[in-house]
Amino acid sequence: MTQSLILRRPDDWHLHLRDGAMLEAVLPESARHFARAIIMPNLVPPVVTAHDARAYRDRIMAALPEGMDFTPLMTLYLTEQTDPDDVADAHASGLVSAVKLYPAGATTNSASGVRDFDKVRGVLDKMAEIGLPLCVHGEVTDADIDIFDREAVFIDRVLDPIRRATPGLRVVMEHVTTSDAVDYVTSQPQDLAATITTHHLVINRNHILAGGIRPHYYCLPVAKRETHRRALRAAATSGDARFFLGTDSAPHTDALKESACGCAGCFTAPNTLSILAHVFEEEGALSRLEGFTSLHGPAFYGLPANEARITLTKGDPVPYPSRIETGDGPVTVFDPGFALHWRVT
Ligand code: DOR
Ligand code: ZN
């Protein structure tokens, strides 16, 4: 018997599209399945002002192949120099959907991020006033905090104090990787949601390190131990509208990943939906997949769910390329380690 599932067309609430040749190569991989995506601003140099965001949005639209339907939802990269009025104007004109907070040094191209949170107080207050969400990379950067503890420590030392100091600020804790983050989100009465990536539902830290080091499983926040992966699966499949998909699909060339100091990021755009259907089926939660991929995100961002539908059909293994070619070099596609039987049509 063929099993199939019709979903509203999904959105990706956290995506890295890069620029130039990489953008051209990876954009169709997302646009094929996703209607909209929150576009990360960590380019070099970063997308800091409304002017930068408009120019980047134009480059994305210019790279979109004829006939594909995709809307980039732009973000601004928060710096200690960000002007609250520029942010408010960008929001009022419909140009940006969120502001992104990278603690300085936390991850790829985060050097221009925030060191002193008092310096962004004016922007955060303005955002709370106008209802513009803050997307947060939730890891402390202190060298003395173990990398596996950086998310949990961030909640106590940074996130909770910021939220208490800024009532009404709407926050998305991005790519949560711990049961601590899941518990924090579910303990809060309002104004807080979290995205979960595809890969963090599949791998734990052993996948990166046991039996050899596997650079294509290295991302930030780094995958944690199995108990945390289980908590993420439970949250994603729970039906709780505070959790929704943000793939954090983050392409780097193989040369940059397979290196003595490899870049962080898993490239999951091509096969994310097949993997998610597999995961939700394993959890006996296929009926909740649409909420996670297509309903909870728009509800948080105050946008209508997409009217178009996609169909997922279960059958023979679906072949995905192990890598895609880009003008910058090959990029390896995330390997979930199991055969994928759900095909998107
Ligand atoms: O793994 C990651 N890759 N995590 C991030 O936070 C940034 C991203 C990237 O830009 O490559
Ligand atoms: Zn990211």
Coordinates of C-alpha atoms and ligand atoms in Angstrom, one line a residue:
M1 CA 0.0 0.0 0.0
T2 CA 1.4 3.4 -0.9
Q3 CA 1.4 5.8 2.0
S4 CA 1.2 9.5 1.2
L5 CA 0.9 12.6 3.2
I6 CA -0.2 16.1 2.0
L7 CA 1.2 19.1 3.8
R8 CA 1.0 22.8 3.4
R9 CA 4.2 23.9 1.7
P10 CA 6.8 24.2 4.4
D11 CA 9.0 27.1 5.4
D12 CA 12.5 27.1 6.7
W13 CA 12.8 29.5 9.7
H14 CA 16.7 29.4 9.7
L15 CA 18.7 29.1 6.5
H16 CA 22.2 30.1 5.2
L17 CA 22.1 30.9 1.5
R18 CA 25.6 32.6 1.3
D19 CA 26.3 34.7 -1.7
G20 CA 27.7 34.6 -5.2
A21 CA 28.4 31.2 -6.7
M22 CA 27.4 29.4 -3.6
L23 CA 24.1 31.2 -3.4
E24 CA 23.4 30.3 -7.0
A25 CA 24.0 26.6 -6.3
V26 CA 22.2 26.2 -3.0
L27 CA 19.2 28.4 -3.5
P28 CA 17.3 26.0 -5.8
E29 CA 17.8 23.2 -3.2
S30 CA 15.7 25.2 -0.7
A31 CA 13.3 26.8 -3.2
R32 CA 12.4 23.4 -4.6
H33 CA 10.6 22.5 -1.4
F34 CA 10.2 25.6 0.8
A35 CA 8.0 28.6 0.1
R36 CA 9.9 31.0 2.5
A37 CA 12.9 31.1 4.6
I38 CA 14.5 33.3 7.3
I39 CA 17.8 34.2 5.7
M40 CA 20.8 34.4 8.0
P41 CA 22.8 37.6 7.7
N42 CA 26.3 36.2 8.5
L43 CA 27.9 37.1 5.2
V44 CA 31.3 38.6 5.0
P45 CA 30.8 41.5 5.6
P46 CA 27.6 40.9 7.5
V47 CA 24.1 42.2 6.5
V48 CA 23.9 44.9 9.1
T49 CA 21.7 47.7 7.8
A50 CA 18.4 47.9 6.0
H51 CA 20.4 49.0 2.9
D52 CA 22.5 45.8 3.1
A53 CA 19.4 43.6 3.6
R54 CA 17.7 45.2 0.5
A55 CA 20.8 44.6 -1.6
Y56 CA 21.1 41.0 -0.4
R57 CA 17.4 40.3 -1.0
D58 CA 17.9 41.6 -4.6
R59 CA 20.8 39.2 -5.1
I60 CA 18.8 36.3 -3.8
M61 CA 15.9 37.1 -6.1
A62 CA 18.3 37.5 -9.1
A63 CA 19.7 34.1 -8.4
L64 CA 16.3 32.4 -8.2
P65 CA 15.8 30.2 -11.3
E66 CA 12.9 31.1 -13.6
G67 CA 9.7 29.5 -12.5
M68 CA 10.6 28.9 -8.9
D69 CA 8.5 30.4 -6.2
F70 CA 10.4 31.4 -3.1
T71 CA 10.3 34.4 -0.7
P72 CA 13.4 35.2 1.4
L73 CA 12.5 36.7 4.8
M74 CA 15.4 39.0 5.5
T75 CA 17.2 39.5 8.9
L76 CA 19.6 42.1 10.2
Y77 CA 22.8 41.2 11.9
L78 CA 22.8 42.9 15.4
T79 CA 26.0 44.8 16.2
E80 CA 26.8 47.1 19.0
Q81 CA 26.5 50.0 16.5
T82 CA 23.1 49.0 15.2
D83 CA 20.7 52.0 14.9
P84 CA 17.3 51.3 16.5
D85 CA 15.6 53.6 13.9
D86 CA 17.2 51.8 11.0
V87 CA 15.8 48.6 12.4
A88 CA 12.4 50.1 12.9
D89 CA 12.3 51.5 9.4
A90 CA 13.4 48.2 7.9
H91 CA 10.6 46.5 9.8
A92 CA 8.0 49.1 9.0
S93 CA 8.7 48.8 5.2
G94 CA 8.3 45.0 5.4
L95 CA 11.9 44.4 4.5
V96 CA 13.0 42.5 7.5
S97 CA 11.3 39.8 9.5
A98 CA 13.8 39.5 12.4
V99 CA 17.1 40.6 13.9
K100 CA 19.8 38.1 14.5
L101 CA 21.9 38.0 17.6
Y102 CA 25.3 36.4 17.4
P103 CA 27.4 36.6 20.6
A104 CA 30.8 37.7 19.2
G105 CA 33.0 34.7 18.4
A106 CA 30.2 32.1 18.8
T107 CA 30.3 30.7 15.3
T108 CA 31.0 31.3 11.6
N109 CA 31.4 35.0 10.8
S110 CA 30.2 36.2 14.2
A111 CA 33.2 38.5 14.9
S112 CA 31.0 41.6 14.5
G113 CA 28.4 40.2 17.0
V114 CA 27.6 41.4 20.4
R115 CA 30.1 41.5 23.3
D116 CA 28.5 43.9 25.7
F117 CA 24.7 43.4 25.8
D118 CA 24.1 46.8 27.4
K119 CA 25.2 48.3 24.1
V120 CA 22.2 46.8 22.3
R121 CA 19.7 47.7 24.9
G122 CA 18.1 50.5 22.8
V123 CA 17.7 48.2 19.8
L124 CA 16.1 45.4 21.9
D125 CA 13.7 47.9 23.5
K126 CA 12.7 49.2 20.1
M127 CA 12.1 45.6 18.9
A128 CA 9.9 44.8 21.9
E129 CA 7.9 48.0 21.1
I130 CA 7.3 47.2 17.4
G131 CA 7.0 43.4 17.8
L132 CA 10.1 42.5 15.7
P133 CA 11.4 39.0 16.8
L134 CA 15.0 38.5 17.9
C135 CA 16.6 35.3 16.6
V136 CA 19.3 34.1 19.0
H137 CA 22.4 32.0 18.5
G138 CA 22.3 30.8 22.1
E139 CA 25.9 29.9 23.1
V140 CA 28.2 31.7 25.5
T141 CA 31.7 32.2 24.1
D142 CA 33.8 32.0 27.3
A143 CA 36.9 29.9 26.8
D144 CA 36.4 28.4 30.2
I145 CA 32.9 27.0 29.5
D146 CA 33.0 23.6 27.9
I147 CA 31.6 23.6 24.4
F148 CA 29.0 21.0 25.3
D149 CA 27.7 23.3 28.1
R150 CA 27.6 26.6 26.2
E151 CA 23.9 26.5 25.3
A152 CA 22.7 25.7 28.8
V153 CA 25.0 28.4 30.4
F154 CA 23.8 30.9 27.8
I155 CA 20.2 30.5 29.0
D156 CA 21.0 31.4 32.6
R157 CA 23.7 34.0 32.0
V158 CA 22.4 35.8 28.9
L159 CA 19.0 34.9 27.5
D160 CA 16.9 34.9 30.7
P161 CA 18.4 38.2 31.9
I162 CA 17.8 39.8 28.4
R163 CA 14.2 38.6 28.4
R164 CA 13.5 39.8 31.9
A165 CA 15.0 43.2 31.1
T166 CA 13.0 43.5 27.9
P167 CA 9.4 42.6 28.6
G168 CA 7.5 41.9 25.4
L169 CA 10.6 41.0 23.3
R170 CA 9.7 38.1 21.1
V171 CA 12.6 35.6 20.9
V172 CA 13.4 32.6 18.8
M173 CA 16.0 30.4 20.4
E174 CA 17.6 29.0 17.3
H175 CA 18.8 25.5 16.6
V176 CA 18.3 24.3 20.2
T177 CA 20.4 21.2 21.0
T178 CA 19.7 20.5 24.7
S179 CA 16.9 19.3 27.0
D180 CA 17.8 22.5 29.0
A181 CA 16.7 24.7 26.1
V182 CA 13.5 22.6 25.5
D183 CA 12.7 22.9 29.2
Y184 CA 13.4 26.6 29.3
V185 CA 11.1 27.2 26.3
T186 CA 8.2 25.1 27.6
S187 CA 8.6 26.8 31.1
Q188 CA 7.9 30.3 29.6
P189 CA 4.4 31.6 29.3
Q190 CA 4.9 33.8 26.2
D191 CA 7.1 35.5 23.7
L192 CA 9.5 32.6 23.3
A193 CA 9.8 29.9 20.6
A194 CA 12.6 27.6 19.3
T195 CA 13.7 26.2 16.0
I196 CA 15.1 22.7 15.7
T197 CA 17.3 21.5 12.9
T198 CA 16.9 18.3 10.9
H199 CA 20.4 17.1 11.7
H200 CA 20.0 17.5 15.5
L201 CA 17.0 15.2 15.4
V202 CA 19.3 12.6 13.7
I203 CA 22.8 12.7 15.2
N204 CA 24.3 12.9 18.6
R205 CA 27.9 13.7 19.4
N206 CA 29.0 10.1 18.8
H207 CA 28.2 10.5 15.2
I208 CA 30.9 13.2 15.0
L209 CA 33.6 11.5 17.0
A210 CA 33.2 7.8 17.4
G211 CA 35.2 5.6 15.0
G212 CA 36.9 8.6 13.4
I213 CA 36.2 12.3 13.1
R214 CA 33.4 13.2 10.7
P215 CA 33.6 16.8 9.7
H216 CA 30.3 16.8 7.8
Y217 CA 28.5 16.2 11.1
Y218 CA 30.2 19.1 12.8
C219 CA 28.0 22.2 13.3
L220 CA 27.3 24.8 16.0
P221 CA 25.8 24.4 18.4
V222 CA 27.6 21.0 18.4
A223 CA 25.4 17.9 18.7
K224 CA 25.1 16.8 22.3
R225 CA 24.6 13.4 24.0
E226 CA 21.8 11.0 23.1
T227 CA 19.5 12.1 26.0
H228 CA 19.4 15.6 24.4
R229 CA 18.7 14.3 21.0
R230 CA 15.7 12.4 22.5
A231 CA 14.4 15.6 24.1
L232 CA 14.6 17.4 20.8
R233 CA 12.7 14.6 19.1
A234 CA 10.1 14.8 21.8
A235 CA 9.7 18.5 21.4
A236 CA 9.6 18.5 17.6
T237 CA 7.0 15.8 17.5
S238 CA 4.9 17.0 20.5
G239 CA 2.7 19.3 18.5
D240 CA 3.7 22.2 20.8
A241 CA 3.5 25.3 18.6
R242 CA 6.6 26.8 20.2
F243 CA 8.8 24.4 18.3
F244 CA 9.2 24.6 14.5
L245 CA 11.7 23.8 11.7
G246 CA 14.8 25.9 11.1
T247 CA 17.1 23.7 9.2
D248 CA 20.3 25.8 9.7
S249 CA 21.3 24.3 6.4
A250 CA 24.8 25.8 6.2
P251 CA 26.9 24.9 3.1
H252 CA 30.6 25.0 3.2
T253 CA 32.8 23.5 0.5
D254 CA 34.3 20.1 1.2
A255 CA 37.8 21.7 1.2
L256 CA 36.7 23.9 4.1
K257 CA 35.0 21.1 6.0
E258 CA 37.6 18.4 5.5
S259 CA 40.4 20.4 7.0
A260 CA 42.7 20.5 10.0
C261 CA 40.3 23.2 11.3
G262 CA 37.0 22.5 9.6
C263 CA 34.1 24.9 9.4
A264 CA 30.8 24.3 11.3
G265 CA 27.7 23.5 9.3
C266 CA 25.6 20.7 7.9
F267 CA 24.1 21.1 4.4
T268 CA 20.6 19.6 4.7
A269 CA 18.5 21.6 2.3
P270 CA 18.2 18.9 -0.4
N271 CA 17.0 16.0 1.7
T272 CA 15.5 17.7 4.9
L273 CA 11.9 16.8 4.2
S274 CA 12.6 13.2 3.4
I275 CA 14.6 12.9 6.6
L276 CA 11.9 14.7 8.7
A277 CA 9.2 12.4 7.4
H278 CA 11.4 9.4 8.4
V279 CA 12.0 10.8 11.9
F280 CA 8.3 11.7 12.5
E281 CA 7.2 8.3 11.3
E282 CA 9.7 6.6 13.6
E283 CA 8.2 8.7 16.5
G284 CA 4.6 7.7 15.4
A285 CA 3.9 11.4 14.8
L286 CA 3.4 11.8 11.1
S287 CA 0.2 13.7 11.8
R288 CA 2.2 16.4 13.6
L289 CA 4.8 16.9 10.8
E290 CA 2.8 19.7 9.1
G291 CA 2.6 21.7 12.3
F292 CA 6.4 21.5 12.7
T293 CA 7.2 22.3 9.0
S294 CA 4.4 24.5 7.9
L295 CA 2.1 25.9 10.7
H296 CA 3.9 26.8 13.9
G297 CA 6.5 29.0 12.3
P298 CA 4.1 31.3 10.4
A299 CA 1.9 31.5 13.5
F300 CA 4.9 32.8 15.6
Y301 CA 5.9 35.3 12.9
G302 CA 2.3 36.4 12.3
L303 CA 2.2 35.3 8.7
P304 CA -0.4 33.2 7.0
A305 CA 0.4 29.5 6.4
N306 CA 1.2 28.7 2.7
E307 CA -1.8 27.8 0.6
A308 CA 0.2 25.5 -1.8
R309 CA 0.6 21.9 -0.8
I310 CA 3.3 19.3 -1.2
T311 CA 2.9 15.5 -1.2
L312 CA 5.2 13.1 0.6
T313 CA 5.0 9.6 -0.7
K314 CA 6.6 6.5 0.8
G315 CA 8.2 4.0 -1.5
D316 CA 11.5 2.8 -2.9
P317 CA 14.6 4.5 -1.5
V318 CA 14.9 8.1 -2.8
P319 CA 18.3 8.8 -4.3
Y320 CA 19.9 12.1 -3.2
P321 CA 23.3 13.2 -4.5
S322 CA 26.0 12.8 -1.9
R323 CA 27.3 16.2 -2.9
I324 CA 26.3 19.1 -5.1
E325 CA 28.7 21.0 -7.3
T326 CA 29.1 24.8 -6.8
G327 CA 31.2 27.4 -8.4
D328 CA 33.3 27.4 -5.2
G329 CA 33.7 23.6 -5.1
P330 CA 31.7 20.6 -4.1
V331 CA 29.4 20.7 -1.0
T332 CA 28.6 17.4 0.7
V333 CA 24.9 16.8 1.4
F334 CA 24.1 15.6 5.0
D335 CA 24.0 11.8 5.2
P336 CA 21.4 10.8 7.8
G337 CA 22.9 7.3 7.9
F338 CA 19.7 5.5 6.9
A339 CA 17.8 5.0 3.6
L340 CA 15.2 7.6 2.8
H341 CA 11.8 6.3 1.6
W342 CA 9.7 9.5 1.6
R343 CA 9.8 11.4 -1.7
V344 CA 8.6 14.9 -2.1
T345 CA 6.4 15.7 -5.1
Ligands
DOR1 O1 27.0 25.1 12.1 C1 26.8 26.3 11.9 N1 27.0 26.9 10.8 N2 26.3 27.0 13.0 C2 26.2 28.4 12.9 O2 25.8 29.0 13.8 C3 26.6 29.1 11.7 C4 26.6 28.2 10.5 C5 27.4 28.8 9.3 O3 27.2 29.9 9.0 O4 28.1 28.0 8.7
ZN2 ZN 22.8 29.1 11.4

